[in-house]
Amino acid sequence: MSYLDNKEPPKREDRLQARIAYGGSICGLAKGKQGGCIADQERSFTQGSICLLLPGLAMLNSLPDSVVILHGAIGCGSCAHSQNANVRSGGNIRWGRVKDALWLSTALNESEVVNGGEPKLEAAIREAYRRYRPATIIVVAGCVPGIIGDDIDGVAARLQGEISAKILPVHCEGFKTKIWATAYDAVYHSLGRNLLDDPEEETRIIPDELEDLKEKHRLSRTVNLMNVSSMGRVDEQELERLLRSLGLSVNIFPVFSKPEEMYRVKYAALSISTCPTHDDYILKHLQEKYGVPYILQHMPIGIENTNHWLRDVAAFFHLEELAENIIAREVAELEEALAEFKPLFAGKKAFINAGEIRAFANAYLLTELGFEIVGIRSFHHDEFAEIEYEKLSKIAGQDYVVNIANAQPFEEANLLKKLKPDLFLGHWNGNATAAKLGIATHVIYNTGLNYIGYKGVYEMARRVYRQLKNPSFNRKACEYIRLPYHERWYEAEPFSHIKAQGGVNHA
Amino acid sequence: MAQVVEQMRHVCALGALQSVLAIERAVPILHAGPGCGQKLWDVLGLENGCQGSGYTGGHTVPSTNASEKEIIFGGTTRLREVVANSFKVLKADLFVVLTGCTSDIVGDDVAEVAKEFQEQGKPLVYAETGGFKGTNLYGHELVLNAIFEQYLPPAGGAIENGLVNIWSVVPFHDAFWTGNLHTIAGLLSRIGLKPNIIFGPGRGVNALNKVPQAQFNLLISPWVGLRNVKLLQEQYGTPFLHYPALPIGPTETGKFLRTVAQFAGIATEPVEQLIVESENDYYYYIERAADILLETRMMPRRFVTIADSFYALGVSRFLINDLGLLPETQFITDDAPVEYQKDIAAEFEEFIEGIKAPVVFTNDGGEVHEQIRRINFHSRPLIVGSSWERVLSKEINGYQLSVTLPVSDRMVLNRSYVGYDGAQRLIEDIYTVVLQDFQ
């Protein structure tokens, strides 16, 4: 039985033994020493993390001709405000028009918490349909319906006969998992269950065998390029450029893709992920159910990582020689362009904090640029990171700290005070702590900027160069701004709040 | 609250975590789901004038990140642990435990946990702000009352003559709160009062500790904060003056200053002198701007506000009474409680020349936009609202300015829209939109 036969996907703690609390080192984590197994630990002090709604809504809000209904309290899903900027600019860059994401809230109140929120959800679905006549209405459940027992799948099934919009239930109850990457599974789960059926058959009035053969050939050269919103259009364009240079057509899925065209994902020759944290759930499903093979390793950030990624794709289509030619040309051009920046980077110490694979891929990139990595924090750990640990341990000059943490800037502040890096790369909303310590920072994810592929390497180097050339903004700020932590916390062992489940702290 | 809410213009009660952060060196501790703080901060901090996280905001805020375990077995043990360690890790003067939906539904006894720390003399209070209980404006009232009841000393201290506590716009919900509060304080200082504000830079618990000593509480707000000044009256016998309209522009600001002076029982001369000086200054600039405003006739004639009750009332008073614009429907989007709506609506009948503005209370932006599309404005209207109106304004050929949540299209540092200077900023901003539209 497939996971997709169930109403909800399993949480990643169970499916992938994903973990969020660990302090160790890159060589310790590399295969053969730690293995892939990290004990399930927790923290005795925690700061605000992230829940499934953040990545979940980032994907869902981008879908054209769709309305998102957040079933929860009115503050739930308010991250959609900032994601709306991405929807506006993403729509503008793709289709030349600015449009807001359509998202509604059932704004559950006290009486609905007591008496159930299903009638209000039904009313909201009907109202969304009246207002917009969309192709899909996506019902996203926050914590409240999960606790009070509202059955969003039942509501969707009840109303499906009444309206022509496809109703998609998506489970994003934040309390159910500590691994918010489960959100990718939750969204893919619903897309996979609801939007992959073929449209009603369009038969040719006059049969055309040649056209059919052409279509068959085209599909044999079409690949799915998975994007869960971790790449902006600029990054998609870079990967499209590389894939087209192999003679392939590209179908980007699922962000900004039209619901009525999503079924095409089944007919591609290959699915290509840029990050296993994002896509393993759906890619395995597409292979099992529809026979679409997939590639699920190496995030194309950094020169060698992009080479690996491209080689894997080329090997599938037996285009190794072509790929080597492309790689040789791209890398030569890139190295020449990077020469200008490298002297400034040589020997500078860098610290990185980001999502699992992205953090490690960027560490590889910075090493290629001449930085010395002194520490990495990644949002979670699972089996997919093992190959990254191994790759990095091989190129590490000396061992360095790895901290698995879902945000938790207090641990970061402690580490940065001790390690004093020259450069910090942090996720969106994750650069303030380092900046307040006067460290030059650069954001590691922003859909308006280019990070991916060979172009991404150059753009990243150019931006980091600029940042290091004049780091006065952060340096000046740190003369006046203080972090809120006690001195005694900086003196403590950085992982002293990490403990075994239900156990004592590792002092 | 509407049955379904499109285009959120406020958040839930837990959004009051930002009111705690507005008190210098005060730290919220969330007993809530793992993403609640991040989401609320996302709109109140980032997408509303780029206000950011500050000293302990954003991901720095301690949180129990409630999981299945806390839902099934109760979360007080976890809360106790996180609170105890918050004191060890973070430097702060006041900690405020705020609960989210998860804790309030399963019924954790947070009061008991808070009491344990209070009995140890720790500066900690708690408020039950589960998101389903209401808006962040309601949450703001809950948090202030919790601080008054659990942190402030009992009645009996000395009263300082002339000391006035100011309660008005809600921090972070109003992107211009620091500037607005600063301007109000400045105006009151100039008429001889000693303004006391607990929010914003350089204030913190010192200002908070002075709250019981005030001669009176001044509430400048259509409705938010009434619960707070009433509690302070009950707790300390402090009288309060409720002034509903945010004073923007010479007409309203003059009226505001005279009302306050009369309530405070201070001499009228310095007040009248300040008013004359300020009006002269204001009209010096108006005289210069008049050439363009009068000759080009490009200032829109008709306007709507789609705003919280502060800005809907304050801005419409200024645009009608001082700038000579005509109101279409005014939309109040802050989910103002039904019991206050009649009084708020009555304020929209108090314009000069007998002008009245119809008022619609709804927090459903979809409904607002549907209604606006049906209005015949005769010429290009001015749309004073939030960044939700950017796309709509293009569609109906309006001039749009974001002043109320979400203000995602502007950076705001210390800009103020209050008083005489604030009105000048508003004219600058509106007319800049007009000028940039055709150039």
mmCIF file of C-alpha atoms in Angstrom, chain B residues 67-77 106 108:
data_model
loop_
_atom_site.group_PDB
_atom_site.id
_atom_site.type_symbol
_atom_site.label_atom_id
_atom_site.label_comp_id
_atom_site.label_asym_id
_atom_site.label_seq_id
_atom_site.Cartn_x
_atom_site.Cartn_y
_atom_site.Cartn_z
ATOM 1 C CA SER B 67 4.010 18.973 19.851
ATOM 2 C CA GLU B 68 1.727 15.941 20.022
ATOM 3 C CA LYS B 69 3.177 15.057 23.410
ATOM 4 C CA GLU B 70 2.066 18.359 24.958
ATOM 5 C CA ILE B 71 -1.370 18.101 23.349
ATOM 6 C CA ILE B 72 -1.982 14.586 24.624
ATOM 7 C CA PHE B 73 -0.286 14.686 28.028
ATOM 8 C CA GLY B 74 -0.538 18.415 28.807
ATOM 9 C CA GLY B 75 2.167 20.996 28.375
ATOM 10 C CA THR B 76 2.815 22.498 31.794
ATOM 11 C CA THR B 77 5.969 20.469 32.483
ATOM 12 C CA VAL B 106 -6.230 21.349 26.035
ATOM 13 C CA ASP B 108 -3.008 23.716 30.518
#
